[in-house]
mmCIF file of C-alpha atoms in Angstrom:
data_model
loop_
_atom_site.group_PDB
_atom_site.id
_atom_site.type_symbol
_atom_site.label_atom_id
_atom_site.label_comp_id
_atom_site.label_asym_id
_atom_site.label_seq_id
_atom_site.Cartn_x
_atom_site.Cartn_y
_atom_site.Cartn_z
ATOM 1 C CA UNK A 1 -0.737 3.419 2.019
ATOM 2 C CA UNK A 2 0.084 1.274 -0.902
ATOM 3 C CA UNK A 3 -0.665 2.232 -4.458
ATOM 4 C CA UNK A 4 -2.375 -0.417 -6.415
ATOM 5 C CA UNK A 5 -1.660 0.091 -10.262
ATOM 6 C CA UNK A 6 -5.039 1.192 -11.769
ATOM 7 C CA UNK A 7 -5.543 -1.216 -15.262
ATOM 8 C CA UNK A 8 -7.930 1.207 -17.518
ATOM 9 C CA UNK A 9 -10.705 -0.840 -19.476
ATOM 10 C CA UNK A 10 -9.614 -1.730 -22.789
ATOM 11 C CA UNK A 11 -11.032 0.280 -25.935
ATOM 12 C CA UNK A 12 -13.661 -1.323 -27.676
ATOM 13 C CA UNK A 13 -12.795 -3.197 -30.881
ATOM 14 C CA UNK A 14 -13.739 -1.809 -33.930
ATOM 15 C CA UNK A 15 -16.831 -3.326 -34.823
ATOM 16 C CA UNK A 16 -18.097 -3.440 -39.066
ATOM 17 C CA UNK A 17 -21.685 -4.298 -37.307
ATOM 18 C CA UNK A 18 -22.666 -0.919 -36.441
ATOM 19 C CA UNK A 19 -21.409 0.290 -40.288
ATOM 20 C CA UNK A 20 -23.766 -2.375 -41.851
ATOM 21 C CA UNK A 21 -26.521 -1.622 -39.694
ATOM 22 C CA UNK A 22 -26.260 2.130 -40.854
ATOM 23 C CA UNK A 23 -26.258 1.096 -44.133
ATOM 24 C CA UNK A 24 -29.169 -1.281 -44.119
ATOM 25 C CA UNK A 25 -31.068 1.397 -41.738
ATOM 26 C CA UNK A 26 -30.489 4.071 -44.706
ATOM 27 C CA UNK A 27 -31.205 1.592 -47.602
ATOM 28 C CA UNK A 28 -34.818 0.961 -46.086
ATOM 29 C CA UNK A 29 -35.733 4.748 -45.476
ATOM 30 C CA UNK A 30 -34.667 5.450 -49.487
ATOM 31 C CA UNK A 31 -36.608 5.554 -52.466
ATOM 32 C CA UNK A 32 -36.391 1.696 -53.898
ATOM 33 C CA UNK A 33 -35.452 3.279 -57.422
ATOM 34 C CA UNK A 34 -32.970 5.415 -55.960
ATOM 35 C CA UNK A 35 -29.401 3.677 -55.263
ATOM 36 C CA UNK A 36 -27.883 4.521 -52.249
ATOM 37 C CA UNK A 37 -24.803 5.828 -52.340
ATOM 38 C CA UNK A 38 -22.307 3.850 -49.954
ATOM 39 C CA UNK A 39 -21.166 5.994 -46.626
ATOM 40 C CA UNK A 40 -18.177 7.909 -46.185
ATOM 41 C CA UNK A 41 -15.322 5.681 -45.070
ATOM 42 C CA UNK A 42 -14.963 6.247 -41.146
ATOM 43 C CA UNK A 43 -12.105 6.936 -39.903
ATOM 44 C CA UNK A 44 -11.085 4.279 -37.156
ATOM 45 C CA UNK A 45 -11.200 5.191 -33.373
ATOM 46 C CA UNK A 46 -7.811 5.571 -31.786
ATOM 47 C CA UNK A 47 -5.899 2.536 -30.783
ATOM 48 C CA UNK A 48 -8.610 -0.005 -31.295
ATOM 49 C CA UNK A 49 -8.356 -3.385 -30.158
ATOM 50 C CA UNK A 50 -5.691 -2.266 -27.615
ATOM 51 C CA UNK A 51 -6.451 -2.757 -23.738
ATOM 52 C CA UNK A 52 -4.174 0.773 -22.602
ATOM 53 C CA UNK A 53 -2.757 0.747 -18.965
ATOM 54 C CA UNK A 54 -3.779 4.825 -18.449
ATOM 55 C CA UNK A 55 -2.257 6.468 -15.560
ATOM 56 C CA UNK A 56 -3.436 8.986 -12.943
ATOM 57 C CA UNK A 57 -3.148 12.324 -14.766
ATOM 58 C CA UNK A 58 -4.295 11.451 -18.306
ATOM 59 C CA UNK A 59 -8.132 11.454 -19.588
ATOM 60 C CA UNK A 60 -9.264 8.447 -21.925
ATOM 61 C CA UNK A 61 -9.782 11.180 -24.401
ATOM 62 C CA UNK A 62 -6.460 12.493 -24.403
ATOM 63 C CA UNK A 63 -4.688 9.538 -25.276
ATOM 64 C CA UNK A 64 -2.583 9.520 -28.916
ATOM 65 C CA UNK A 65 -0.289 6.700 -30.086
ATOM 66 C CA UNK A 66 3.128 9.319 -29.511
ATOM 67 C CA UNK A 67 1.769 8.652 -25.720
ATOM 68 C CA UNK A 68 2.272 5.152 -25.637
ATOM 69 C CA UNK A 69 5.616 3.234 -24.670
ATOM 70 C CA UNK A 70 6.934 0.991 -27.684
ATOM 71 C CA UNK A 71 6.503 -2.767 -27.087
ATOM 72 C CA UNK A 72 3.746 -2.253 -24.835
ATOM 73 C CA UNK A 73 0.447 -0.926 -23.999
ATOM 74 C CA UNK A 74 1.250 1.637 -21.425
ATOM 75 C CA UNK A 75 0.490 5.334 -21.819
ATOM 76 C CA UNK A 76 3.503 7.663 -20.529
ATOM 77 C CA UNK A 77 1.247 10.789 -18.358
ATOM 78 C CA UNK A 78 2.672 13.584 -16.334
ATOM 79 C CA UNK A 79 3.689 11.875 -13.500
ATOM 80 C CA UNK A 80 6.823 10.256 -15.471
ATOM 81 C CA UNK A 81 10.060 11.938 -14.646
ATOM 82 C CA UNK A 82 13.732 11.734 -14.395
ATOM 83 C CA UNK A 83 13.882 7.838 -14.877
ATOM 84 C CA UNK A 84 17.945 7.538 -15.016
ATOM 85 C CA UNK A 85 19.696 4.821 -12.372
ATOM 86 C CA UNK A 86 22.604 6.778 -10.820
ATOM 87 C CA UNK A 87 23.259 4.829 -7.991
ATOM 88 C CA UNK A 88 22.590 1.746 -6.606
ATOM 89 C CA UNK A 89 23.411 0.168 -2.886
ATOM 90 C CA UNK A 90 23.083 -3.360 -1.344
ATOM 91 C CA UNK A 91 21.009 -2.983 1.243
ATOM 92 C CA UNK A 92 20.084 -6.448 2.697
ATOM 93 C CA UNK A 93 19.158 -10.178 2.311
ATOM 94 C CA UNK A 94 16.413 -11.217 4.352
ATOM 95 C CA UNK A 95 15.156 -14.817 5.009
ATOM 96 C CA UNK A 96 12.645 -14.090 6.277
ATOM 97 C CA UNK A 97 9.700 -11.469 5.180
ATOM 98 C CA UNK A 98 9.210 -10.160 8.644
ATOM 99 C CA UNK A 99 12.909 -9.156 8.345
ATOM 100 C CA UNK A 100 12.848 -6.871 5.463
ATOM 101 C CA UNK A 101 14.442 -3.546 6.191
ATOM 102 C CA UNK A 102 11.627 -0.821 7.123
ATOM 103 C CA UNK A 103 12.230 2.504 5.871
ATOM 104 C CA UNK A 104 12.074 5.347 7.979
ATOM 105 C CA UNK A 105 12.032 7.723 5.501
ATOM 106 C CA UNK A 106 9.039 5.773 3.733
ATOM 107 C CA UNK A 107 10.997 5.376 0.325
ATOM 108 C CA UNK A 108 8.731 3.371 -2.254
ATOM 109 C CA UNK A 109 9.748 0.539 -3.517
ATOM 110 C CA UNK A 110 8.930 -2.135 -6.705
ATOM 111 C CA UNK A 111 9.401 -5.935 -6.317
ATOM 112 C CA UNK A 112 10.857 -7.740 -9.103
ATOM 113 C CA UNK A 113 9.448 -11.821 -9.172
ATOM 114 C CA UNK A 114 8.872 -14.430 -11.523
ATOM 115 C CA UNK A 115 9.371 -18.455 -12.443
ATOM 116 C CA UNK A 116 13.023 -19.549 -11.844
ATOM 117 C CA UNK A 117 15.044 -18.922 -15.106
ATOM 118 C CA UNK A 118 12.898 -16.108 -16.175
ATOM 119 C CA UNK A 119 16.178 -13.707 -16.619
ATOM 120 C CA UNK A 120 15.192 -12.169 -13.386
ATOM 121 C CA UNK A 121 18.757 -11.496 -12.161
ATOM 122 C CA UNK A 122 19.622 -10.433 -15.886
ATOM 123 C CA UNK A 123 16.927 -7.966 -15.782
ATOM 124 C CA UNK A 124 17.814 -6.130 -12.463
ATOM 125 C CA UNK A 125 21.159 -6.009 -13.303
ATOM 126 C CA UNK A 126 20.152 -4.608 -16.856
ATOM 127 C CA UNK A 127 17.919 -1.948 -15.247
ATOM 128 C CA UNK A 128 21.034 -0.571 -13.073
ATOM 129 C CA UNK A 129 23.266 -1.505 -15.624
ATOM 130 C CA UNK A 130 26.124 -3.041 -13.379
ATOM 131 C CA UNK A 131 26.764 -6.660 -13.751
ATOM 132 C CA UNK A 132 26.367 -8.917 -11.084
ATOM 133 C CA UNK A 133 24.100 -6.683 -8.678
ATOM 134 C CA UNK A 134 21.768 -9.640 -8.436
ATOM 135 C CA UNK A 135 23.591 -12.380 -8.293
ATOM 136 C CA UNK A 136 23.173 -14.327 -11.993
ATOM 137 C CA UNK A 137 23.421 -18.515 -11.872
ATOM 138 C CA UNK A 138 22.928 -21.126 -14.355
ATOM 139 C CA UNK A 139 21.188 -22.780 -11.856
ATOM 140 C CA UNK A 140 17.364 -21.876 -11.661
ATOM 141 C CA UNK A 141 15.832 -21.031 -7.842
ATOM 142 C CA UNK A 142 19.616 -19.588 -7.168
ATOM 143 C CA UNK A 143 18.087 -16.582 -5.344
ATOM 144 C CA UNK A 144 16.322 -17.991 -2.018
ATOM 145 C CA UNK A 145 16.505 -14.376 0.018
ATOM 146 C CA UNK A 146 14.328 -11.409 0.025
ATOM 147 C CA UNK A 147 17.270 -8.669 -1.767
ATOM 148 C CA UNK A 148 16.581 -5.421 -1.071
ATOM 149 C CA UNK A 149 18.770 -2.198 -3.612
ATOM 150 C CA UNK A 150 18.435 0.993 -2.676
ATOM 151 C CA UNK A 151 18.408 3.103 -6.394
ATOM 152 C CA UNK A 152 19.548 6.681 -6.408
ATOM 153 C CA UNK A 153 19.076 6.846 -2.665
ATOM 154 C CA UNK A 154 15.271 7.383 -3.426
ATOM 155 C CA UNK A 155 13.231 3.983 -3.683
ATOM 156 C CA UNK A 156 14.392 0.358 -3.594
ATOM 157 C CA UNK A 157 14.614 -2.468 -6.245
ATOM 158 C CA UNK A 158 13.347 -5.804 -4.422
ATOM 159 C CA UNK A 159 14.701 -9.426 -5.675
ATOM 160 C CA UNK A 160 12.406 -11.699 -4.844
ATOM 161 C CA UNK A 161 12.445 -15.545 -4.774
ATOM 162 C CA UNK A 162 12.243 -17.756 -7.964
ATOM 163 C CA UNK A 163 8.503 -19.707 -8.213
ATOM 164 C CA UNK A 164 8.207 -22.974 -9.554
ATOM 165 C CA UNK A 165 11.656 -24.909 -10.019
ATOM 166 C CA UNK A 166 11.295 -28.316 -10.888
ATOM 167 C CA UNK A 167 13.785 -29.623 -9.200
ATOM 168 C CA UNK A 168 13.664 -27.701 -5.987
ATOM 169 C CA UNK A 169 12.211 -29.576 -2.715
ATOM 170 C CA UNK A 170 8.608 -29.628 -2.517
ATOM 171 C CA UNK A 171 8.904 -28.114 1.268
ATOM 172 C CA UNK A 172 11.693 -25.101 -0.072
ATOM 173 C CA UNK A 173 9.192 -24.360 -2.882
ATOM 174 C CA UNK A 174 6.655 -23.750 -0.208
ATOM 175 C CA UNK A 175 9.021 -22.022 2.249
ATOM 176 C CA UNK A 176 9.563 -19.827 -0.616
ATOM 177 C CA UNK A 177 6.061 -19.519 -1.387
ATOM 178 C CA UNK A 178 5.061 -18.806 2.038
ATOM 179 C CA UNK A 179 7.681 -15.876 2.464
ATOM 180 C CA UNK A 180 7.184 -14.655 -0.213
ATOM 181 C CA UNK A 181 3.614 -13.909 0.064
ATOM 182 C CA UNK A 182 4.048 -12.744 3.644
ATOM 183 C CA UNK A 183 6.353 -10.254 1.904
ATOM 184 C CA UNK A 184 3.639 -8.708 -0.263
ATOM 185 C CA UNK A 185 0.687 -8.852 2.471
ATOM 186 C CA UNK A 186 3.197 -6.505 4.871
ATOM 187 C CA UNK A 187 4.836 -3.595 2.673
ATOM 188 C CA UNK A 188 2.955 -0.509 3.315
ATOM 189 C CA UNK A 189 5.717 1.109 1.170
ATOM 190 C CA UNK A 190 5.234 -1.146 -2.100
ATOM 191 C CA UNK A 191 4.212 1.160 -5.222
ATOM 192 C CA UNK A 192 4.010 -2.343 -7.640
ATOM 193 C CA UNK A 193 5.055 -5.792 -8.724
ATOM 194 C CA UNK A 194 7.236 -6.450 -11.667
ATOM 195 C CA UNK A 195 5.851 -9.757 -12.799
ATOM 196 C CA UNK A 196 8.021 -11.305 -15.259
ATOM 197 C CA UNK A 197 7.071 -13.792 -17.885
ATOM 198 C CA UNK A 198 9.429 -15.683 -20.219
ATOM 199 C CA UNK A 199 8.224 -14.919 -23.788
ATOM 200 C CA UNK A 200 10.609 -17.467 -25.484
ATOM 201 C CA UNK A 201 8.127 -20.541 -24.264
ATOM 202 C CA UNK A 202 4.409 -21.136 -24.459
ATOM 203 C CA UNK A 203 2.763 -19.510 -21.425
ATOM 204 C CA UNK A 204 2.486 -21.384 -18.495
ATOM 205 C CA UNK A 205 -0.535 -21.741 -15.876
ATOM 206 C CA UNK A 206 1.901 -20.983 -12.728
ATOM 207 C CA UNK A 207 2.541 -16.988 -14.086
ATOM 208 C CA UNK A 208 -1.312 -17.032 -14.875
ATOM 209 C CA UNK A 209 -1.624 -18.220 -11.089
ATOM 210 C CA UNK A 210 0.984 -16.025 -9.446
ATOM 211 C CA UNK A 211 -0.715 -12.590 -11.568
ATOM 212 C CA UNK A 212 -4.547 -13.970 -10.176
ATOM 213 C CA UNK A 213 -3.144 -14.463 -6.653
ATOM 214 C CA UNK A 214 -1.709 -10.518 -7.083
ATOM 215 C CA UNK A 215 -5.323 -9.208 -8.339
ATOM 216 C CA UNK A 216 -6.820 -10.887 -5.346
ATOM 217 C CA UNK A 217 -4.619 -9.729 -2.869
ATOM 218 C CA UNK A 218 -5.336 -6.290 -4.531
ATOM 219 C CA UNK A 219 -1.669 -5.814 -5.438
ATOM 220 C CA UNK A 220 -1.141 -3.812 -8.408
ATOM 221 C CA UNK A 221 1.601 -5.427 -10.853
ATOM 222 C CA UNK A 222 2.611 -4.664 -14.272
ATOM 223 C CA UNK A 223 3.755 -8.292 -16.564
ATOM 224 C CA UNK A 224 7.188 -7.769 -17.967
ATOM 225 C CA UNK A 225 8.105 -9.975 -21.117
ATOM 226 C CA UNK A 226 11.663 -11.451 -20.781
ATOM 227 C CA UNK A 227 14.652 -12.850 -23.386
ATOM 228 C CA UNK A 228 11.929 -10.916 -26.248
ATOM 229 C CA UNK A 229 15.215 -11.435 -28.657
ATOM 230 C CA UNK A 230 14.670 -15.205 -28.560
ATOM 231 C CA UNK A 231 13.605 -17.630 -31.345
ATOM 232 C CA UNK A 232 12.841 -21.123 -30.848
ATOM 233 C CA UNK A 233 14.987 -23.012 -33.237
ATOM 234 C CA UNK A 234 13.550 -26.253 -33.027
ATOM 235 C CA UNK A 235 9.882 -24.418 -33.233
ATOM 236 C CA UNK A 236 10.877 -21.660 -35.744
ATOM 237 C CA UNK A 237 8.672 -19.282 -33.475
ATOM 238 C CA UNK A 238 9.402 -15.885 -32.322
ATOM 239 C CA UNK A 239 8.519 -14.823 -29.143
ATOM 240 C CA UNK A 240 5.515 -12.532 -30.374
ATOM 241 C CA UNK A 241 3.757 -15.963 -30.899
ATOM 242 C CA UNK A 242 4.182 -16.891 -27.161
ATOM 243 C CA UNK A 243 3.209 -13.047 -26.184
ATOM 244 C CA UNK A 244 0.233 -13.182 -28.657
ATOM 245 C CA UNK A 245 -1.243 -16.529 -26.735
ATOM 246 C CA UNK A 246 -0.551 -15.055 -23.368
ATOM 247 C CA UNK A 247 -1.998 -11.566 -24.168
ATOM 248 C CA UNK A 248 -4.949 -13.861 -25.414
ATOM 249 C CA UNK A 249 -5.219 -15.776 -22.244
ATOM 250 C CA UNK A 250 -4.770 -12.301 -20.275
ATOM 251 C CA UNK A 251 -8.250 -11.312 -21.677
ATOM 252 C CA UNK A 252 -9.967 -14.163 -20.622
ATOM 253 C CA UNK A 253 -9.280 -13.829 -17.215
ATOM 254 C CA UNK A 254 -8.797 -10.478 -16.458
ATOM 255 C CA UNK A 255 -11.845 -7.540 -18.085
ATOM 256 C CA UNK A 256 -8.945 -4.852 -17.733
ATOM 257 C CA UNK A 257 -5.745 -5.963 -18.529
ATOM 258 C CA UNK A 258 -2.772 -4.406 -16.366
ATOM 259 C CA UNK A 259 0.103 -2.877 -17.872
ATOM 260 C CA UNK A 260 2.606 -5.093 -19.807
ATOM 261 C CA UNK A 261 5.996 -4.292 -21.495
ATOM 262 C CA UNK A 262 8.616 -6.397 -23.950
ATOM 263 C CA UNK A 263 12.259 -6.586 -22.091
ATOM 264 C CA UNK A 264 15.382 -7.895 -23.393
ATOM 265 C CA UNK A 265 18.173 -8.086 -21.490
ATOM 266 C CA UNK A 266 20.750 -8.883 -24.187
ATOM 267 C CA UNK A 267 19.556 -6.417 -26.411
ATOM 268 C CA UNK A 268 18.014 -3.507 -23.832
ATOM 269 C CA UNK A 269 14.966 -3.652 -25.429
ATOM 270 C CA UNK A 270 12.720 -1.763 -22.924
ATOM 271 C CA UNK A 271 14.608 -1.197 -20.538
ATOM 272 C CA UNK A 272 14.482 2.681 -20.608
ATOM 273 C CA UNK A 273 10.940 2.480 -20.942
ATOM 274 C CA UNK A 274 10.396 0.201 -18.403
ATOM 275 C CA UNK A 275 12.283 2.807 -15.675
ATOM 276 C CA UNK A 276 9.825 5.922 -17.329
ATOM 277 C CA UNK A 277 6.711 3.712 -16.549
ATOM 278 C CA UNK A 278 7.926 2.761 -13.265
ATOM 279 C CA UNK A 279 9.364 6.632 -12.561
ATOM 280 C CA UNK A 280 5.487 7.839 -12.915
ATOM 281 C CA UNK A 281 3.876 5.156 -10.814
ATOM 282 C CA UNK A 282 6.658 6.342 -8.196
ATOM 283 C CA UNK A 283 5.737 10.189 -8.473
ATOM 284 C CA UNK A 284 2.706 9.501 -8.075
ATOM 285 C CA UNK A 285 2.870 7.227 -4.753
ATOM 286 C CA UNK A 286 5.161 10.280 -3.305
ATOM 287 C CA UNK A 287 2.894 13.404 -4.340
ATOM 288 C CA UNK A 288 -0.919 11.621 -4.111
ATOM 289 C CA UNK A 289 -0.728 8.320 -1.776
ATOM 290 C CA UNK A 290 1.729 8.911 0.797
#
């Protein structure tokens, strides 16, 4: 049975509306000649104007700021455990998706895509923290196989296939799309997606059209933010511009946002959080779903 990562509906925004309506309401049932005084100041509900990812275990109305990972909006519950990398195996490259090692065992596993370029290889190999695991190119759409890690001898770490590199032929781009896909539709054993998403450059429709082709495949996914050290020289903009647009296009489309976390690979910026958020979705998959 596969786990699809439950987005929680984002808290409401913290509206001055309701304050002036209270105000006017009290004004018109007071004496004319008698001024009334102004209300108390209210104190602001918790994490307004933040959509939360809340996991199984944890109650809207248990939810505090020391609960949420930094540099995203994810909420840490009590299905997050040991989340250290202590091992890591090749397992295989597969060409094909029907040829993807099946576990007899049943060990969960996450799959890592994005655009070509996106720092996926940097990421992986951040997250195990050996170099060259995935194999890292200066050439984007390097990776054309279906990788499959096995981490701590517990659940895998899948490296999937570059999208949308210019300058690859239009039939490989849709070999790769078509694999790909067939990949997703047949893992019984698939906990989530790690969809990444290059925050050093404007937002682009083909991550907005890989994450809508997830939600309607009901594939649970969580959007990683890649190279978050970047600045844009020749723009002078920091990559919380670029996340800030995305985030913005994110609530357009989607009514509850799913999970999202800043990365950097030079810097580690999330990567220890990003192994706690993916250690609870894992506990979870091995003591409720299987």
């Amino acid at each position: 049975m596969l786990l699809r990562v439950r987005p929680f509906p984002s808290f409401p925004p913290l509206s001055t509306s309701r304050f002036s309506a209270s105000t006017h309401a009290t004004t018109a049932a007071s004496s004319p000649t008698t001024p009334t005084p102004p209300p108390p100041p209210q104190p602001a509900p918790p994490l307004v104007e933040t959509a939360l990812y809340i996991p199984p275990g944890v109650a809207q109305d248990e939810v505090s700021m020391d609960m949420v990972l930094p540099g995203s909006n994810i909420v840490i519950g009590p299905y997050a455990g040991d989340a250290k990398v202590k091992s890591v195996e090749f397992v295989k490259s597969s060409a094909k998706a029907k040829d993807c090692p099946r576990d007899p065992l049943g060990r969960p596993e996450f799959a890592v895509l994005g655009r070509s370029n996106v720092g996926k290889s940097s990421l992986i190999n951040s997250l195990v923290r050996k170099k060259e695991v995935a194999l890292t190119s200066k050439k984007p759409g390097k990776t054309q196989l279906i990788n499959h890690f096995l981490i701590n001898k517990s659940w895998y770490l899948v490296d999937l296939p570059g999208y949308g590199f210019a300058h690859a032929p239009r039939s490989a781009k849709t070999d790769w799309s078509a694999f790909t896909k067939g990949y997703f539709l047949n893992r019984d054993s698939l906990v989530s997606a790690l969809l990444l998403v290059d925050s050093s450059v404007p937002p682009q429709q083909i991550d907005l059209d890989c994450a809508n082709w997830l939600g309607r495949n009901n594939i649970g996914f969580t959007f990683v933010f890649t190279k978050c050290d970047k600045v844009r020289a020749s723009k002078g903009k920091r990559s919380d511009d670029n996340l800030k647009k995305f985030q913005d296009l994110i609530s357009d489309h989607y009514q509850e946002p799913p999970p999202w976390i800043m990365t950097s690979s030079v810097t580690g910026l999330g990567r220890d959080d990003l192994l706690l958020h993916m250690s609870q979705l894992r506990n979870y998959w091995d003591q409720e779903v299987v």
